[in-house]
Structures are given as C-alpha cells and as structure tokens.
C-alpha cells in the first residue's frame, strides 16, 4: 500500500486504521501511540503528526468523544519518519512531502468512487469547491485558489462536528 492509499482510505471509509468518530481515546492511543495527547482550550487533542483527533466531553466524569479527526496533509513537508505513527508506516510505507487534490481524486475514482463537484457550495470561502463523497450526506471540500495550497475536508451532515478530513492537499501545479 502507499501513502495515497492512506488518503483514499480516509476519504472513502472515513476511518484511519479502523479508527473513526466512534473510537475511544484509549483505542486511538493503542493503535497510533501514547504520549501524543494534550489538553487544549477546546478540549483535548491527540496529535500524531499527520493524524489528529480532537476530543470533548460535557462533564469531567464523562468519557472523551471525538469531535473531529483527520489527516493534516499541510504538515507533510515538515514530517519525518520519526514523526509518523509506526502503525501508519507499517501499513502504508513512507509518505510523500505533498499530496495533490488531483491525485487524491484519481485514487478515489480508481476504487470506483467519485468526488462530485457541487458548484456554489464551497462554504464561506469563494476559493473552495464543494464535492460530495461516496456516501450521501458526506462531503469533501477541495480548495483551488490558484496557489499551491488547498484542502480536502469532510463532514457528515448528521454529525456536523464529527468529521473526517484531509487538510492541506495542494492543488495540482499543472
């Protein structure tokens, strides 16, 4: 498998190595590693370099629950193998320094799924295109701002805060 398979898996399945918005903090740390979770003003963040989970809970006695998770592709140029969870490297091998939206779209389509553009639904930013993913109600947004930056993100309409995302995929330079 390759790093592009990792991103396509995330886009298609909404999971990272079987982890998703229903996973518990201890499950995530068991798969991706310990000592990467810290308190933040918004709750708790588990930052594994490329992969990040955000957690909230209503009361101190409640369990933490995932409010977002995904891949931080904008970090790829700065990440080394030592920054990557061993489980990701074991399954997908090394990661390139940049992910391009066009390559991701091609990988998703090669698996028989599509990312269909939905004009005029890019959210608050006029430089975004909205794309609907393989499941109804699950959206991905791809930026195309004329620079080498962009993003592919997703959200399930029924779980607005609980979303899987790929942040920082670059628009194709061609």
mmCIF file with all atom_site columns, C-alpha atoms in Angstrom:
data_model
loop_
_atom_site.group_PDB
_atom_site.id
_atom_site.type_symbol
_atom_site.label_atom_id
_atom_site.label_alt_id
_atom_site.label_comp_id
_atom_site.label_asym_id
_atom_site.label_entity_id
_atom_site.label_seq_id
_atom_site.pdbx_PDB_ins_code
_atom_site.Cartn_x
_atom_site.Cartn_y
_atom_site.Cartn_z
_atom_site.occupancy
_atom_site.B_iso_or_equiv
_atom_site.pdbx_formal_charge
_atom_site.auth_seq_id
_atom_site.auth_comp_id
_atom_site.auth_asym_id
_atom_site.auth_atom_id
_atom_site.pdbx_PDB_model_num
ATOM 1   C CA . UNK A 1 1   ? 0.000   0.000  0.000   1.00 0.00 ? 1   UNK A CA 1
ATOM 2   C CA . UNK A 1 2   ? 1.084   3.598  -0.466  1.00 0.00 ? 2   UNK A CA 1
ATOM 3   C CA . UNK A 1 3   ? 0.569   6.953  1.170   1.00 0.00 ? 3   UNK A CA 1
ATOM 4   C CA . UNK A 1 4   ? -2.034  7.773  -1.484  1.00 0.00 ? 4   UNK A CA 1
ATOM 5   C CA . UNK A 1 5   ? -3.913  4.649  -0.354  1.00 0.00 ? 5   UNK A CA 1
ATOM 6   C CA . UNK A 1 6   ? -3.975  6.111  3.160   1.00 0.00 ? 6   UNK A CA 1
ATOM 7   C CA . UNK A 1 7   ? -5.639  9.310  1.969   1.00 0.00 ? 7   UNK A CA 1
ATOM 8   C CA . UNK A 1 8   ? -8.067  7.455  -0.313  1.00 0.00 ? 8   UNK A CA 1
ATOM 9   C CA . UNK A 1 9   ? -8.972  5.095  2.550   1.00 0.00 ? 9   UNK A CA 1
ATOM 10  C CA . UNK A 1 10  ? -9.721  8.087  4.765   1.00 0.00 ? 10  UNK A CA 1
ATOM 11  C CA . UNK A 1 11  ? -11.855 9.780  2.110   1.00 0.00 ? 11  UNK A CA 1
ATOM 12  C CA . UNK A 1 12  ? -13.813 6.631  1.209   1.00 0.00 ? 12  UNK A CA 1
ATOM 13  C CA . UNK A 1 13  ? -14.240 4.946  4.580   1.00 0.00 ? 13  UNK A CA 1
ATOM 14  C CA . UNK A 1 14  ? -13.988 7.883  6.972   1.00 0.00 ? 14  UNK A CA 1
ATOM 15  C CA . UNK A 1 15  ? -11.515 5.883  9.058   1.00 0.00 ? 15  UNK A CA 1
ATOM 16  C CA . UNK A 1 16  ? -7.814  5.875  9.942   1.00 0.00 ? 16  UNK A CA 1
ATOM 17  C CA . UNK A 1 17  ? -6.607  2.297  10.527  1.00 0.00 ? 17  UNK A CA 1
ATOM 18  C CA . UNK A 1 18  ? -10.158 1.423  11.600  1.00 0.00 ? 18  UNK A CA 1
ATOM 19  C CA . UNK A 1 19  ? -10.459 4.409  13.940  1.00 0.00 ? 19  UNK A CA 1
ATOM 20  C CA . UNK A 1 20  ? -13.249 6.948  13.480  1.00 0.00 ? 20  UNK A CA 1
ATOM 21  C CA . UNK A 1 21  ? -15.615 9.285  15.343  1.00 0.00 ? 21  UNK A CA 1
ATOM 22  C CA . UNK A 1 22  ? -16.890 6.373  17.458  1.00 0.00 ? 22  UNK A CA 1
ATOM 23  C CA . UNK A 1 23  ? -13.430 5.426  18.771  1.00 0.00 ? 23  UNK A CA 1
ATOM 24  C CA . UNK A 1 24  ? -12.433 5.916  22.379  1.00 0.00 ? 24  UNK A CA 1
ATOM 25  C CA . UNK A 1 25  ? -9.290  7.771  23.413  1.00 0.00 ? 25  UNK A CA 1
ATOM 26  C CA . UNK A 1 26  ? -7.642  4.589  24.710  1.00 0.00 ? 26  UNK A CA 1
ATOM 27  C CA . UNK A 1 27  ? -8.373  2.803  21.406  1.00 0.00 ? 27  UNK A CA 1
ATOM 28  C CA . UNK A 1 28  ? -6.803  5.625  19.383  1.00 0.00 ? 28  UNK A CA 1
ATOM 29  C CA . UNK A 1 29  ? -3.707  5.658  21.602  1.00 0.00 ? 29  UNK A CA 1
ATOM 30  C CA . UNK A 1 30  ? -3.402  1.879  21.422  1.00 0.00 ? 30  UNK A CA 1
ATOM 31  C CA . UNK A 1 31  ? -3.274  1.987  17.609  1.00 0.00 ? 31  UNK A CA 1
ATOM 32  C CA . UNK A 1 32  ? -1.390  5.251  16.990  1.00 0.00 ? 32  UNK A CA 1
ATOM 33  C CA . UNK A 1 33  ? 0.704   5.653  20.139  1.00 0.00 ? 33  UNK A CA 1
ATOM 34  C CA . UNK A 1 34  ? 0.721   7.193  23.566  1.00 0.00 ? 34  UNK A CA 1
ATOM 35  C CA . UNK A 1 35  ? 2.146   10.480 24.855  1.00 0.00 ? 35  UNK A CA 1
ATOM 36  C CA . UNK A 1 36  ? 0.661   12.467 21.958  1.00 0.00 ? 36  UNK A CA 1
ATOM 37  C CA . UNK A 1 37  ? -2.456  13.712 23.767  1.00 0.00 ? 37  UNK A CA 1
ATOM 38  C CA . UNK A 1 38  ? -2.587  17.092 25.469  1.00 0.00 ? 38  UNK A CA 1
ATOM 39  C CA . UNK A 1 39  ? -5.152  19.482 26.887  1.00 0.00 ? 39  UNK A CA 1
ATOM 40  C CA . UNK A 1 40  ? -6.168  22.462 24.784  1.00 0.00 ? 40  UNK A CA 1
ATOM 41  C CA . UNK A 1 41  ? -8.613  25.313 25.417  1.00 0.00 ? 41  UNK A CA 1
ATOM 42  C CA . UNK A 1 42  ? -11.142 23.493 23.228  1.00 0.00 ? 42  UNK A CA 1
ATOM 43  C CA . UNK A 1 43  ? -10.792 20.113 24.976  1.00 0.00 ? 43  UNK A CA 1
ATOM 44  C CA . UNK A 1 44  ? -8.117  17.512 24.285  1.00 0.00 ? 44  UNK A CA 1
ATOM 45  C CA . UNK A 1 45  ? -6.068  16.935 21.133  1.00 0.00 ? 45  UNK A CA 1
ATOM 46  C CA . UNK A 1 46  ? -4.272  13.744 20.139  1.00 0.00 ? 46  UNK A CA 1
ATOM 47  C CA . UNK A 1 47  ? -1.646  14.889 17.658  1.00 0.00 ? 47  UNK A CA 1
ATOM 48  C CA . UNK A 1 48  ? 0.211   12.113 15.849  1.00 0.00 ? 48  UNK A CA 1
ATOM 49  C CA . UNK A 1 49  ? 1.944   14.346 13.294  1.00 0.00 ? 49  UNK A CA 1
ATOM 50  C CA . UNK A 1 50  ? -0.020  13.503 10.177  1.00 0.00 ? 50  UNK A CA 1
ATOM 51  C CA . UNK A 1 51  ? -3.146  12.351 12.010  1.00 0.00 ? 51  UNK A CA 1
ATOM 52  C CA . UNK A 1 52  ? -5.021  14.391 14.597  1.00 0.00 ? 52  UNK A CA 1
ATOM 53  C CA . UNK A 1 53  ? -8.070  13.686 16.765  1.00 0.00 ? 53  UNK A CA 1
ATOM 54  C CA . UNK A 1 54  ? -9.978  16.333 18.731  1.00 0.00 ? 54  UNK A CA 1
ATOM 55  C CA . UNK A 1 55  ? -11.957 15.394 21.823  1.00 0.00 ? 55  UNK A CA 1
ATOM 56  C CA . UNK A 1 56  ? -14.642 16.978 24.002  1.00 0.00 ? 56  UNK A CA 1
ATOM 57  C CA . UNK A 1 57  ? -16.710 15.915 26.983  1.00 0.00 ? 57  UNK A CA 1
ATOM 58  C CA . UNK A 1 58  ? -19.625 17.610 28.702  1.00 0.00 ? 58  UNK A CA 1
ATOM 59  C CA . UNK A 1 59  ? -18.602 16.850 32.295  1.00 0.00 ? 59  UNK A CA 1
ATOM 60  C CA . UNK A 1 60  ? -15.356 15.727 33.929  1.00 0.00 ? 60  UNK A CA 1
ATOM 61  C CA . UNK A 1 61  ? -16.846 12.310 34.749  1.00 0.00 ? 61  UNK A CA 1
ATOM 62  C CA . UNK A 1 62  ? -17.861 11.710 31.087  1.00 0.00 ? 62  UNK A CA 1
ATOM 63  C CA . UNK A 1 63  ? -15.710 9.890  28.553  1.00 0.00 ? 63  UNK A CA 1
ATOM 64  C CA . UNK A 1 64  ? -13.990 11.941 25.878  1.00 0.00 ? 64  UNK A CA 1
ATOM 65  C CA . UNK A 1 65  ? -15.688 11.762 22.465  1.00 0.00 ? 65  UNK A CA 1
ATOM 66  C CA . UNK A 1 66  ? -14.271 12.600 19.053  1.00 0.00 ? 66  UNK A CA 1
ATOM 67  C CA . UNK A 1 67  ? -15.426 15.906 17.565  1.00 0.00 ? 67  UNK A CA 1
ATOM 68  C CA . UNK A 1 68  ? -13.043 15.824 14.604  1.00 0.00 ? 68  UNK A CA 1
ATOM 69  C CA . UNK A 1 69  ? -10.266 13.709 13.206  1.00 0.00 ? 69  UNK A CA 1
ATOM 70  C CA . UNK A 1 70  ? -8.280  13.549 10.036  1.00 0.00 ? 70  UNK A CA 1
ATOM 71  C CA . UNK A 1 71  ? -5.026  13.912 8.203   1.00 0.00 ? 71  UNK A CA 1
ATOM 72  C CA . UNK A 1 72  ? -3.045  17.142 8.328   1.00 0.00 ? 72  UNK A CA 1
ATOM 73  C CA . UNK A 1 73  ? -1.537  16.929 4.836   1.00 0.00 ? 73  UNK A CA 1
ATOM 74  C CA . UNK A 1 74  ? -0.239  20.508 5.093   1.00 0.00 ? 74  UNK A CA 1
ATOM 75  C CA . UNK A 1 75  ? 2.297   19.125 7.604   1.00 0.00 ? 75  UNK A CA 1
ATOM 76  C CA . UNK A 1 76  ? 3.778   16.610 5.126   1.00 0.00 ? 76  UNK A CA 1
ATOM 77  C CA . UNK A 1 77  ? 6.731   18.796 4.035   1.00 0.00 ? 77  UNK A CA 1
ATOM 78  C CA . UNK A 1 78  ? 7.929   19.034 7.647   1.00 0.00 ? 78  UNK A CA 1
ATOM 79  C CA . UNK A 1 79  ? 7.273   15.474 8.843   1.00 0.00 ? 79  UNK A CA 1
ATOM 80  C CA . UNK A 1 80  ? 9.999   12.864 9.117   1.00 0.00 ? 80  UNK A CA 1
ATOM 81  C CA . UNK A 1 81  ? 9.560   9.116  9.556   1.00 0.00 ? 81  UNK A CA 1
ATOM 82  C CA . UNK A 1 82  ? 10.172  9.648  13.273  1.00 0.00 ? 82  UNK A CA 1
ATOM 83  C CA . UNK A 1 83  ? 7.129   11.966 13.391  1.00 0.00 ? 83  UNK A CA 1
ATOM 84  C CA . UNK A 1 84  ? 4.835   9.300  11.920  1.00 0.00 ? 84  UNK A CA 1
ATOM 85  C CA . UNK A 1 85  ? 2.989   6.653  13.913  1.00 0.00 ? 85  UNK A CA 1
ATOM 86  C CA . UNK A 1 86  ? 4.602   3.229  13.410  1.00 0.00 ? 86  UNK A CA 1
ATOM 87  C CA . UNK A 1 87  ? 1.197   1.753  12.549  1.00 0.00 ? 87  UNK A CA 1
ATOM 88  C CA . UNK A 1 88  ? 0.809   4.134  9.585   1.00 0.00 ? 88  UNK A CA 1
ATOM 89  C CA . UNK A 1 89  ? 4.309   3.444  8.300   1.00 0.00 ? 89  UNK A CA 1
ATOM 90  C CA . UNK A 1 90  ? 3.804   -0.289 8.728   1.00 0.00 ? 90  UNK A CA 1
ATOM 91  C CA . UNK A 1 91  ? 0.650   -0.284 6.635   1.00 0.00 ? 91  UNK A CA 1
ATOM 92  C CA . UNK A 1 92  ? 1.326   2.453  4.062   1.00 0.00 ? 92  UNK A CA 1
ATOM 93  C CA . UNK A 1 93  ? 5.117   2.892  3.961   1.00 0.00 ? 93  UNK A CA 1
ATOM 94  C CA . UNK A 1 94  ? 6.703   6.324  3.643   1.00 0.00 ? 94  UNK A CA 1
ATOM 95  C CA . UNK A 1 95  ? 4.757   9.475  2.862   1.00 0.00 ? 95  UNK A CA 1
ATOM 96  C CA . UNK A 1 96  ? 5.493   11.988 0.104   1.00 0.00 ? 96  UNK A CA 1
ATOM 97  C CA . UNK A 1 97  ? 6.097   15.625 1.008   1.00 0.00 ? 97  UNK A CA 1
ATOM 98  C CA . UNK A 1 98  ? 2.971   16.899 -0.779  1.00 0.00 ? 98  UNK A CA 1
ATOM 99  C CA . UNK A 1 99  ? -0.481  15.494 -1.554  1.00 0.00 ? 99  UNK A CA 1
ATOM 100 C CA . UNK A 1 100 ? -2.229  16.848 -4.641  1.00 0.00 ? 100 UNK A CA 1
ATOM 101 C CA . UNK A 1 101 ? -6.010  17.080 -4.851  1.00 0.00 ? 101 UNK A CA 1
ATOM 102 C CA . UNK A 1 102 ? -5.985  15.698 -8.418  1.00 0.00 ? 102 UNK A CA 1
ATOM 103 C CA . UNK A 1 103 ? -4.002  12.627 -7.342  1.00 0.00 ? 103 UNK A CA 1
ATOM 104 C CA . UNK A 1 104 ? -6.396  12.030 -4.464  1.00 0.00 ? 104 UNK A CA 1
ATOM 105 C CA . UNK A 1 105 ? -9.399  12.366 -6.774  1.00 0.00 ? 105 UNK A CA 1
ATOM 106 C CA . UNK A 1 106 ? -7.784  9.863  -9.173  1.00 0.00 ? 106 UNK A CA 1
ATOM 107 C CA . UNK A 1 107 ? -7.093  7.364  -6.381  1.00 0.00 ? 107 UNK A CA 1
ATOM 108 C CA . UNK A 1 108 ? -10.670 7.613  -5.128  1.00 0.00 ? 108 UNK A CA 1
ATOM 109 C CA . UNK A 1 109 ? -12.042 7.177  -8.657  1.00 0.00 ? 109 UNK A CA 1
ATOM 110 C CA . UNK A 1 110 ? -9.740  4.194  -9.296  1.00 0.00 ? 110 UNK A CA 1
ATOM 111 C CA . UNK A 1 111 ? -11.559 2.459  -6.441  1.00 0.00 ? 111 UNK A CA 1
ATOM 112 C CA . UNK A 1 112 ? -14.910 3.050  -8.077  1.00 0.00 ? 112 UNK A CA 1
ATOM 113 C CA . UNK A 1 113 ? -15.958 6.108  -6.061  1.00 0.00 ? 113 UNK A CA 1
ATOM 114 C CA . UNK A 1 114 ? -16.352 9.686  -7.120  1.00 0.00 ? 114 UNK A CA 1
ATOM 115 C CA . UNK A 1 115 ? -15.987 13.121 -5.675  1.00 0.00 ? 115 UNK A CA 1
ATOM 116 C CA . UNK A 1 116 ? -18.639 15.124 -7.497  1.00 0.00 ? 116 UNK A CA 1
ATOM 117 C CA . UNK A 1 117 ? -18.279 18.872 -7.590  1.00 0.00 ? 117 UNK A CA 1
ATOM 118 C CA . UNK A 1 118 ? -21.232 20.847 -6.236  1.00 0.00 ? 118 UNK A CA 1
ATOM 119 C CA . UNK A 1 119 ? -20.796 24.389 -7.615  1.00 0.00 ? 119 UNK A CA 1
ATOM 120 C CA . UNK A 1 120 ? -21.596 27.249 -5.288  1.00 0.00 ? 120 UNK A CA 1
ATOM 121 C CA . UNK A 1 121 ? -21.488 25.115 -2.149  1.00 0.00 ? 121 UNK A CA 1
ATOM 122 C CA . UNK A 1 122 ? -17.908 25.738 -1.057  1.00 0.00 ? 122 UNK A CA 1
ATOM 123 C CA . UNK A 1 123 ? -18.812 27.366 2.205   1.00 0.00 ? 123 UNK A CA 1
ATOM 124 C CA . UNK A 1 124 ? -17.662 30.796 3.295   1.00 0.00 ? 124 UNK A CA 1
ATOM 125 C CA . UNK A 1 125 ? -14.571 30.874 1.112   1.00 0.00 ? 125 UNK A CA 1
ATOM 126 C CA . UNK A 1 126 ? -15.093 31.625 -2.582  1.00 0.00 ? 126 UNK A CA 1
ATOM 127 C CA . UNK A 1 127 ? -11.872 29.736 -3.435  1.00 0.00 ? 127 UNK A CA 1
ATOM 128 C CA . UNK A 1 128 ? -13.360 26.364 -2.417  1.00 0.00 ? 128 UNK A CA 1
ATOM 129 C CA . UNK A 1 129 ? -15.316 23.835 -4.454  1.00 0.00 ? 129 UNK A CA 1
ATOM 130 C CA . UNK A 1 130 ? -17.702 21.515 -2.636  1.00 0.00 ? 130 UNK A CA 1
ATOM 131 C CA . UNK A 1 131 ? -17.512 17.869 -3.641  1.00 0.00 ? 131 UNK A CA 1
ATOM 132 C CA . UNK A 1 132 ? -19.842 15.119 -2.487  1.00 0.00 ? 132 UNK A CA 1
ATOM 133 C CA . UNK A 1 133 ? -18.125 11.934 -1.404  1.00 0.00 ? 133 UNK A CA 1
ATOM 134 C CA . UNK A 1 134 ? -19.127 8.295  -1.862  1.00 0.00 ? 134 UNK A CA 1
ATOM 135 C CA . UNK A 1 135 ? -21.766 8.333  0.886   1.00 0.00 ? 135 UNK A CA 1
ATOM 136 C CA . UNK A 1 136 ? -24.837 10.522 0.653   1.00 0.00 ? 136 UNK A CA 1
ATOM 137 C CA . UNK A 1 137 ? -24.518 13.462 3.005   1.00 0.00 ? 137 UNK A CA 1
ATOM 138 C CA . UNK A 1 138 ? -20.745 13.058 3.361   1.00 0.00 ? 138 UNK A CA 1
ATOM 139 C CA . UNK A 1 139 ? -18.949 15.992 1.784   1.00 0.00 ? 139 UNK A CA 1
ATOM 140 C CA . UNK A 1 140 ? -15.385 16.872 0.836   1.00 0.00 ? 140 UNK A CA 1
ATOM 141 C CA . UNK A 1 141 ? -14.176 20.365 0.012   1.00 0.00 ? 141 UNK A CA 1
ATOM 142 C CA . UNK A 1 142 ? -11.249 20.967 -2.318  1.00 0.00 ? 142 UNK A CA 1
ATOM 143 C CA . UNK A 1 143 ? -9.587  24.360 -2.472  1.00 0.00 ? 143 UNK A CA 1
ATOM 144 C CA . UNK A 1 144 ? -8.474  25.806 -5.755  1.00 0.00 ? 144 UNK A CA 1
ATOM 145 C CA . UNK A 1 145 ? -7.112  29.258 -5.068  1.00 0.00 ? 145 UNK A CA 1
ATOM 146 C CA . UNK A 1 146 ? -4.532  29.422 -7.856  1.00 0.00 ? 146 UNK A CA 1
ATOM 147 C CA . UNK A 1 147 ? -1.669  28.773 -5.448  1.00 0.00 ? 147 UNK A CA 1
ATOM 148 C CA . UNK A 1 148 ? -0.036  25.513 -4.402  1.00 0.00 ? 148 UNK A CA 1
ATOM 149 C CA . UNK A 1 149 ? -2.301  25.252 -1.369  1.00 0.00 ? 149 UNK A CA 1
ATOM 150 C CA . UNK A 1 150 ? -5.660  23.652 -0.894  1.00 0.00 ? 150 UNK A CA 1
ATOM 151 C CA . UNK A 1 151 ? -7.620  21.292 1.267   1.00 0.00 ? 151 UNK A CA 1
ATOM 152 C CA . UNK A 1 152 ? -9.882  18.314 1.138   1.00 0.00 ? 152 UNK A CA 1
ATOM 153 C CA . UNK A 1 153 ? -12.133 18.129 4.170   1.00 0.00 ? 153 UNK A CA 1
ATOM 154 C CA . UNK A 1 154 ? -15.272 16.264 5.008   1.00 0.00 ? 154 UNK A CA 1
ATOM 155 C CA . UNK A 1 155 ? -18.268 16.290 7.208   1.00 0.00 ? 155 UNK A CA 1
ATOM 156 C CA . UNK A 1 156 ? -21.320 14.150 7.638   1.00 0.00 ? 156 UNK A CA 1
ATOM 157 C CA . UNK A 1 157 ? -24.423 16.353 7.594   1.00 0.00 ? 157 UNK A CA 1
ATOM 158 C CA . UNK A 1 158 ? -25.849 14.409 10.535  1.00 0.00 ? 158 UNK A CA 1
ATOM 159 C CA . UNK A 1 159 ? -22.662 14.787 12.579  1.00 0.00 ? 159 UNK A CA 1
ATOM 160 C CA . UNK A 1 160 ? -21.559 18.309 11.783  1.00 0.00 ? 160 UNK A CA 1
ATOM 161 C CA . UNK A 1 161 ? -18.842 18.339 14.450  1.00 0.00 ? 161 UNK A CA 1
ATOM 162 C CA . UNK A 1 162 ? -17.763 14.750 13.940  1.00 0.00 ? 162 UNK A CA 1
ATOM 163 C CA . UNK A 1 163 ? -15.898 14.780 10.697  1.00 0.00 ? 163 UNK A CA 1
ATOM 164 C CA . UNK A 1 164 ? -13.067 13.016 8.947   1.00 0.00 ? 164 UNK A CA 1
ATOM 165 C CA . UNK A 1 165 ? -10.833 15.293 6.981   1.00 0.00 ? 165 UNK A CA 1
ATOM 166 C CA . UNK A 1 166 ? -7.724  15.675 4.898   1.00 0.00 ? 166 UNK A CA 1
ATOM 167 C CA . UNK A 1 167 ? -6.398  19.202 5.434   1.00 0.00 ? 167 UNK A CA 1
ATOM 168 C CA . UNK A 1 168 ? -3.843  20.829 3.205   1.00 0.00 ? 168 UNK A CA 1
ATOM 169 C CA . UNK A 1 169 ? -3.792  18.874 -0.036  1.00 0.00 ? 169 UNK A CA 1
ATOM 170 C CA . UNK A 1 170 ? -2.163  21.066 -2.667  1.00 0.00 ? 170 UNK A CA 1
ATOM 171 C CA . UNK A 1 171 ? -3.871  21.959 -5.899  1.00 0.00 ? 171 UNK A CA 1
ATOM 172 C CA . UNK A 1 172 ? -2.133  20.427 -8.891  1.00 0.00 ? 172 UNK A CA 1
ATOM 173 C CA . UNK A 1 173 ? 0.615   22.682 -10.270 1.00 0.00 ? 173 UNK A CA 1
ATOM 174 C CA . UNK A 1 174 ? -0.282  21.972 -13.893 1.00 0.00 ? 174 UNK A CA 1
#
